[in-house]
Structures are given as C-alpha cells and as structure tokens.
Tab-separated table of C-alpha atoms and ligand atoms in Angstrom:
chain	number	residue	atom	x	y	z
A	14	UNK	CA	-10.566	32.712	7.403
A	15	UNK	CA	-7.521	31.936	4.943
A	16	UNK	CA	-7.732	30.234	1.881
A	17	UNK	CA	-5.029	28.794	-0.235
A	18	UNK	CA	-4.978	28.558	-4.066
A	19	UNK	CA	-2.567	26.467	-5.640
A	20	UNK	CA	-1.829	26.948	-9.799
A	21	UNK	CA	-0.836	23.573	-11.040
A	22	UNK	CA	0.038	25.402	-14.731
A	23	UNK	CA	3.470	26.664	-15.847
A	24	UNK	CA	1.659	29.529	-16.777
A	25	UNK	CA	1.714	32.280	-13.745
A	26	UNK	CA	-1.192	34.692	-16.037
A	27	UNK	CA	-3.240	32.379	-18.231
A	28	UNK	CA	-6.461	30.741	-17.145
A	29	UNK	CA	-5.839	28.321	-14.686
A	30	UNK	CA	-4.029	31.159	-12.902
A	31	UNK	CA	-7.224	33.908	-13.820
A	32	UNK	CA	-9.728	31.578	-12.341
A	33	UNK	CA	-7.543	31.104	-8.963
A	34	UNK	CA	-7.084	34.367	-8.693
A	35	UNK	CA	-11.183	35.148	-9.482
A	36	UNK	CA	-11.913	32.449	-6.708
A	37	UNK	CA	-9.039	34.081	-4.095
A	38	UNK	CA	-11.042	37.404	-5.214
A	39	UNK	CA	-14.485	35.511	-3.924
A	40	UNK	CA	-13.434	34.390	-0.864
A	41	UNK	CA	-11.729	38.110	-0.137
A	42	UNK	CA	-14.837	39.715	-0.925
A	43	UNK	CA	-16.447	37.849	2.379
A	44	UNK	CA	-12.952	38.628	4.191
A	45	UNK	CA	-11.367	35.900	3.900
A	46	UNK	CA	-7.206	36.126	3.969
A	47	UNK	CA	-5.777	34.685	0.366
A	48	UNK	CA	-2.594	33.356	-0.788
A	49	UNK	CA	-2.041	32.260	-4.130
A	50	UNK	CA	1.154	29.597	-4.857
A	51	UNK	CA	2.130	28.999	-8.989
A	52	UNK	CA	3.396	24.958	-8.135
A	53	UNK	CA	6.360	25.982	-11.057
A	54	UNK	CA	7.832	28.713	-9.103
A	55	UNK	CA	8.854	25.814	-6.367
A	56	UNK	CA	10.913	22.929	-6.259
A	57	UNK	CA	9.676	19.661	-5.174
A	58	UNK	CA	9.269	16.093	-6.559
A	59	UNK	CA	6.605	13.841	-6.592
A	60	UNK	CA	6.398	10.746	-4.087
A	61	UNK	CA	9.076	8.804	-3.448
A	62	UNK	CA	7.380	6.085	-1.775
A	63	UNK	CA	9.772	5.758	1.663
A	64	UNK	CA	6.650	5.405	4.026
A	65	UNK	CA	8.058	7.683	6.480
A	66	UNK	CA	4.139	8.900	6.940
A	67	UNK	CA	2.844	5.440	7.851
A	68	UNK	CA	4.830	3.963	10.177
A	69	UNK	CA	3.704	3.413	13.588
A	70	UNK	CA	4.566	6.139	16.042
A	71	UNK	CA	7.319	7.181	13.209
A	72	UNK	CA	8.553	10.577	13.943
A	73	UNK	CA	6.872	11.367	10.757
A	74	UNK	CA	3.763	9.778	10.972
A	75	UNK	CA	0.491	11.374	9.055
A	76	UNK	CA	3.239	13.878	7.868
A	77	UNK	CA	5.622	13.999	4.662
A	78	UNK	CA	9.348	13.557	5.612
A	79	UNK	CA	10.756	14.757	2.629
A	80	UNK	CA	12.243	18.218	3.608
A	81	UNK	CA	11.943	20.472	0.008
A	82	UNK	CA	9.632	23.655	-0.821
A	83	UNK	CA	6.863	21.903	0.168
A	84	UNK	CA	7.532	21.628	3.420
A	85	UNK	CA	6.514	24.618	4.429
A	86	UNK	CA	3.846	24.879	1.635
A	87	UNK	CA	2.192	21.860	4.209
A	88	UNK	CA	2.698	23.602	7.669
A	89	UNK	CA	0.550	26.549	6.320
A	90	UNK	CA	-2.096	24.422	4.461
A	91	UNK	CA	-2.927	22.799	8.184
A	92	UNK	CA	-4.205	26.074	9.220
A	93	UNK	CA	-5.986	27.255	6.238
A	94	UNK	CA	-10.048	27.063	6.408
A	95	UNK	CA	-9.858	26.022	2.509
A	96	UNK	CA	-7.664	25.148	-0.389
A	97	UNK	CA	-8.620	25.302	-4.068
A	98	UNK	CA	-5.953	23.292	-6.737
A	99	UNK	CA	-5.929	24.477	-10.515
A	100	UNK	CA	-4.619	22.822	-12.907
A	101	UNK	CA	-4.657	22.676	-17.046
A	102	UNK	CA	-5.868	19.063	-18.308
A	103	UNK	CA	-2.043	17.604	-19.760
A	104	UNK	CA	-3.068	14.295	-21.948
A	105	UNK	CA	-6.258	13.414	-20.045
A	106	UNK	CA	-4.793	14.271	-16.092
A	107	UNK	CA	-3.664	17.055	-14.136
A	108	UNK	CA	-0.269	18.863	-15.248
A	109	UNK	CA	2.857	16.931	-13.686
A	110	UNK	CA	3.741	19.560	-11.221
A	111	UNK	CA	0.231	18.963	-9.973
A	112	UNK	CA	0.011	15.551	-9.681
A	113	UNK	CA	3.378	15.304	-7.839
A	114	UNK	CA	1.918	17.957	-5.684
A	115	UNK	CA	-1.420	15.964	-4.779
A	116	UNK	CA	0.460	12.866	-3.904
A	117	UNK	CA	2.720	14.750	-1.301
A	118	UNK	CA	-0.208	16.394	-0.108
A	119	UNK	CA	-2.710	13.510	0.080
A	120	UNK	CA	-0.955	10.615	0.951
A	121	UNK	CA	0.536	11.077	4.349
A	122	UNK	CA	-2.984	12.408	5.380
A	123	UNK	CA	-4.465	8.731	4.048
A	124	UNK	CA	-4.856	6.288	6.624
A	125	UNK	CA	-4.198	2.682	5.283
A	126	UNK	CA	-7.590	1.460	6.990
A	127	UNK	CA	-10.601	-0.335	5.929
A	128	UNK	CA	-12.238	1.797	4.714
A	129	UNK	CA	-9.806	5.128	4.436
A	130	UNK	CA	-9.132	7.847	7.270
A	131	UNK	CA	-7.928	11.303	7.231
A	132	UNK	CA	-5.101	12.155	9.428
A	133	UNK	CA	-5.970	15.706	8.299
A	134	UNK	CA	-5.841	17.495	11.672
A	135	UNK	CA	-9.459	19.678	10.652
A	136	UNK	CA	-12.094	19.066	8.389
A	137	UNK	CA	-11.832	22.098	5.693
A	138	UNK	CA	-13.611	22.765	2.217
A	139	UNK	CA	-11.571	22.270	-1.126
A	140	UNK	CA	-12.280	23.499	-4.568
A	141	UNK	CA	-10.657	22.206	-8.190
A	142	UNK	CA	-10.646	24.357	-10.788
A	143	UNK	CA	-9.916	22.623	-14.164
A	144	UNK	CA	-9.118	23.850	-17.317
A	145	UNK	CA	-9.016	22.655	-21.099
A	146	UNK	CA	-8.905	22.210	-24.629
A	147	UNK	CA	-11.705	19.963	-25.442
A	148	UNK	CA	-15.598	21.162	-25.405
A	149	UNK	CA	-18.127	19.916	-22.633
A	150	UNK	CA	-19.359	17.231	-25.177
A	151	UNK	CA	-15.656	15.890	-25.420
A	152	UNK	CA	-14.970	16.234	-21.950
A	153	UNK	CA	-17.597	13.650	-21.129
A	154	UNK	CA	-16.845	12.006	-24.266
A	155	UNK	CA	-13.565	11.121	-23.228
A	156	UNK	CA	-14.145	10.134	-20.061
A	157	UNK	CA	-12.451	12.961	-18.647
A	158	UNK	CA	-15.589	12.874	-15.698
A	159	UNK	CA	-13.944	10.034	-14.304
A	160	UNK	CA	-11.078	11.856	-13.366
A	161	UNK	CA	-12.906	14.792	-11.731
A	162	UNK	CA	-14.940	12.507	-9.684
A	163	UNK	CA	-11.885	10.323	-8.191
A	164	UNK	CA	-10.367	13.371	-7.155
A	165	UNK	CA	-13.293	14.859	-5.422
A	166	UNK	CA	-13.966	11.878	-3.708
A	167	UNK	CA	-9.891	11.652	-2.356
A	168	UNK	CA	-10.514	15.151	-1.075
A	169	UNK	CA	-13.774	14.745	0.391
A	170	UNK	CA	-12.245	11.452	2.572
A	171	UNK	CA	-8.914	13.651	3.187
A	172	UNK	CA	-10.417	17.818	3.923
A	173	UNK	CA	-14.344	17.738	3.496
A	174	UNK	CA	-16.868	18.986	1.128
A	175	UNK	CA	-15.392	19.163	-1.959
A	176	UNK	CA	-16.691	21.010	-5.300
A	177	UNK	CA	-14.828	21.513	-8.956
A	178	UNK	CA	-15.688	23.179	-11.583
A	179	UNK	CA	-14.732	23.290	-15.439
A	180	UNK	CA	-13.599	25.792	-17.830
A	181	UNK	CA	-13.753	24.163	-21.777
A	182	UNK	CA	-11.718	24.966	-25.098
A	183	UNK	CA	-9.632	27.638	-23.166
A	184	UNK	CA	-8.169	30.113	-25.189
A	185	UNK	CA	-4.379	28.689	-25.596
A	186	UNK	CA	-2.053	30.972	-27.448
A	187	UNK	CA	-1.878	35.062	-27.674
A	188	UNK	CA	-1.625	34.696	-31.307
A	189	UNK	CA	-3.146	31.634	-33.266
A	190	UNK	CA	-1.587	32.550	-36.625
A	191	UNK	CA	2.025	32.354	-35.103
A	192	UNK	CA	1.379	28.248	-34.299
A	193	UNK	CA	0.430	25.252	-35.892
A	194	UNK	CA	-2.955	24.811	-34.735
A	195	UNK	CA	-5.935	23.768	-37.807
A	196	UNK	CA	-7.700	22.231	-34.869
A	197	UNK	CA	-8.737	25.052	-33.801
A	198	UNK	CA	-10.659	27.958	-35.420
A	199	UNK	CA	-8.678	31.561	-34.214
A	200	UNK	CA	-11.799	33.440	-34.264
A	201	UNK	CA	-14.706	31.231	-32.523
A	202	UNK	CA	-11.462	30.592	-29.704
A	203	UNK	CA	-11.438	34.442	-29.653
A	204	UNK	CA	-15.120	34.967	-29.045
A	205	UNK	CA	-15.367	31.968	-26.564
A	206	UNK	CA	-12.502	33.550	-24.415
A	207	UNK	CA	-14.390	36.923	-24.625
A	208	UNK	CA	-17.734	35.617	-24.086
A	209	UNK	CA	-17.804	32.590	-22.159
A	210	UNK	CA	-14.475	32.766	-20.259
A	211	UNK	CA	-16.085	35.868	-18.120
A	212	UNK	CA	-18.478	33.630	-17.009
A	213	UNK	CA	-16.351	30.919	-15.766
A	214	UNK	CA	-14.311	33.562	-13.969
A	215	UNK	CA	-17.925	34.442	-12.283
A	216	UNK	CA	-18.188	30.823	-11.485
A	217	UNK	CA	-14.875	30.897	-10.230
A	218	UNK	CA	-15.458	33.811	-7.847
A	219	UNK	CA	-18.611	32.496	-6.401
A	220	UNK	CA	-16.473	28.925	-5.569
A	221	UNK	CA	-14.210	30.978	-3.948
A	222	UNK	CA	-17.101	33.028	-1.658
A	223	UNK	CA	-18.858	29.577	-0.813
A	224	UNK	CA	-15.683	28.019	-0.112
A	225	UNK	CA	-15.391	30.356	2.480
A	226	UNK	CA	-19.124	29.887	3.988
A	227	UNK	CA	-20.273	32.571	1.904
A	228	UNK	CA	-23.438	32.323	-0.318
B	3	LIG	C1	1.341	19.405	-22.714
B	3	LIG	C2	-0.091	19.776	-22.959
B	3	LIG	C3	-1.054	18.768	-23.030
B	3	LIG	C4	-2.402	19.096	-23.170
B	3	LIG	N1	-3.318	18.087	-23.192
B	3	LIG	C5	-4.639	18.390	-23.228
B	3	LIG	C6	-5.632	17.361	-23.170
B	3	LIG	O1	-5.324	16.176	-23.090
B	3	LIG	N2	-6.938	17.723	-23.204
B	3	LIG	C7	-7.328	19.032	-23.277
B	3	LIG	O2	-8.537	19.306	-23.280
B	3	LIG	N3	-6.405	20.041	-23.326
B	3	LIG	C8	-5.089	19.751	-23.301
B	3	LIG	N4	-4.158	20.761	-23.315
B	3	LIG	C9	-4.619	22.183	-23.340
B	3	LIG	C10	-4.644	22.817	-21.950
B	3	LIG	O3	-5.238	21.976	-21.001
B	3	LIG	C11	-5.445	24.128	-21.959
B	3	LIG	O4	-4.983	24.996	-22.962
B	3	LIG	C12	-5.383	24.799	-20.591
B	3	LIG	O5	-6.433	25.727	-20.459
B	3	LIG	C13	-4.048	25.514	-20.372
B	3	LIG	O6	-4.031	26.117	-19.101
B	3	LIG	P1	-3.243	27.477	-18.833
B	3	LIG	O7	-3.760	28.485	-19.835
B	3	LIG	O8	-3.569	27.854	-17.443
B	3	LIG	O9	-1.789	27.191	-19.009
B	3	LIG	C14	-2.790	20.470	-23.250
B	3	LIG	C15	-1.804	21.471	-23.208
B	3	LIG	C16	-0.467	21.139	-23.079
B	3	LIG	C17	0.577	22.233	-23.026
C-alpha cells in the first residue's frame, strides 16, 4: 500500500504538517509505504482553464497538460492506494497553494457528464485534514461545514470514500506576547495545544490506519 499526504500550509512543522505526518504514521503502522509533499516547497499554478483534459481523444485527455512540479506529483498519485490533503482554513477556504493544487488535481479527472464521472484510473480512499482558528461552535457558526462537505463530496465522485476531520483554535504562534493578538487568550491556546491537540493527532493517526484498510 502507499499513501500520499499533501501539506497545503506554508508551514513545513506546525499543525497541518503534525497531523499529516500522525496520519502517514497510521497508515505505516499497518505497513503501508508514506510520502509526505509540503505544496510550498513546489512550484505550480493554479488552473489555467486551456481544456487540454477534455477534449475528445486530445493527447491529454482525463490528464493535466500543463508540464510544472506537478506533473510528476500526478504520475505518482495514480498509483497510490490513498491520498490525504491538509490544509490551514485562510479566510473561510483552503490556503491558496491548496486550492490551486485541488483544481489541477480534480479537474482533468471530472468528466463533463450528466451527472459527473471520474476519469480517475482506480477507485482509492482520501482523507482531509483541516485546521483552524475558530472553535467547533464557530466553525459551524460560520458556515465553514459547507465547505467540508463540497469537498468530500468532489472526492468521493473523483477517488472514493472520503472522510475529514477537524482540528479547532490551533495553537498559531511560538510566542503570543511577541504579536498582536487580544483575540486570543496565550494561556487557554497553550493548554488547548497541550491537551486537546494530542488528541487530534490520535484522530489523525487512526485516519491514516483506516485509510489504509486498517481498523
Ligand atoms: C492568512 C491567514 C488567514 C487565516 N484565516 C483563518 C480563518 O478564516 N478562519 C480560521 O479559523 N483560521 C484562520 N487562520 C488561522 C489558521 O487557519 C490556523 O492557525 C491554522 O491552524 C494554521 O495552520 P498551520 O499551523 O499548519 O500553518 C488564518 C491564518 C492565516 C495565516
């Protein structure tokens, strides 16, 4: 088995990155070959809308023709048994580099047909792993769910069975007193990240084991 985690966060060690790595740890603990790719380390656009991956019998057909880092980053997600995206939530949505990354990834695999195909050559399992600011309450509150559940339904047409999980008011700076934050209280952010953080990175493991057809 080999499973693919992509970190959608310019940060290569901060928790987007932590949980990816927990859920890679998951899915190695049943065997399961693990690569890890930080989206920021590789250069690559977003879309650019030529249609090179729907025309008929195109040389490029159900595949993106734009030649860049991805390109490669595609070949080896085609024989992967499962891929898990992370990302931080950026003003309501995935970071940038991670929404650039899911349309190149997504749309050449969508078939324009009523109702939508995969031109995915397998049927594999996918994970998201988000993380953020805001509590549960304000999560839901702002409609944040929404989100979530348009995304796992574009994967589940595209790979599969899909699954995401959450990790809330993420600890966001090594030291609070150096920045401008009177959002936030240091010390409750502090005792979250020490107490409840572990637990996500549990939940984040055992995503990574099931992705993987473990238990
Ligand atoms: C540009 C920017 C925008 C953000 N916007 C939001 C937001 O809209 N909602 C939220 O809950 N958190 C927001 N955050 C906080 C991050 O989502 C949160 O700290 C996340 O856990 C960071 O991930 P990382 O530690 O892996 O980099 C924002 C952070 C940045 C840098």
């Amino acid at each position: 088995m080999k499973i693919m985690a992509f970190n959608g966060s310019p940060r290569n060690k901060w928790n987007t990155a932590t949980l990816l790595e927990k859920a890679l740890e998951g899915a190695a603990s049943q065997g399961a070959d693990t690569e890890l790719i930080h989206l920021y380390d590789l250069d690559f656009k977003g879309c650019i809308s030529c249609f090179a991956c729907k025309i008929k019998e195109g040389e490029s057909y159900g595949r993106c023709a734009v030649q860049d880092d991805l390109t490669a980053v595609f070949s080896k997600i085609e024989k992967a048994d499962a891929i898990i995206l992370g990302s931080p939530i950026y003003f309501g949505c995935v970071s940038g580099e991670m929404r650039s990354f899911m349309e190149r990834l997504l749309f050449p695999y969508l078939r324009y047909t009523d109702p939508p195909q995969s031109l995915f050559p397998n049927r594999i399992e996918t994970g998201f792993i988000y993380t953020m600011n805001v509590t549960e309450d304000q999560m839901k509150e702002w409609g944040y769910l929404q989100l979530f559940n348009h995304h796992e339904m574009i994967l589940k047409i595209i790979f599969g069975e899909s699954e995401y999980m959450c990790s809330f008011d993420t600890y966001q700076f090594d030291d609070y007193s150096k920045v401008l934050a009177t959002r936030f209280d240091p010390v409750k952010k502090k005792q979250r990240h020490e107490e409840v953080f572990p637990l996500d990175c549990q939940k984040a493991f055992d995503m990574g084991m099931r992705l993987v057809g473990g238990k």
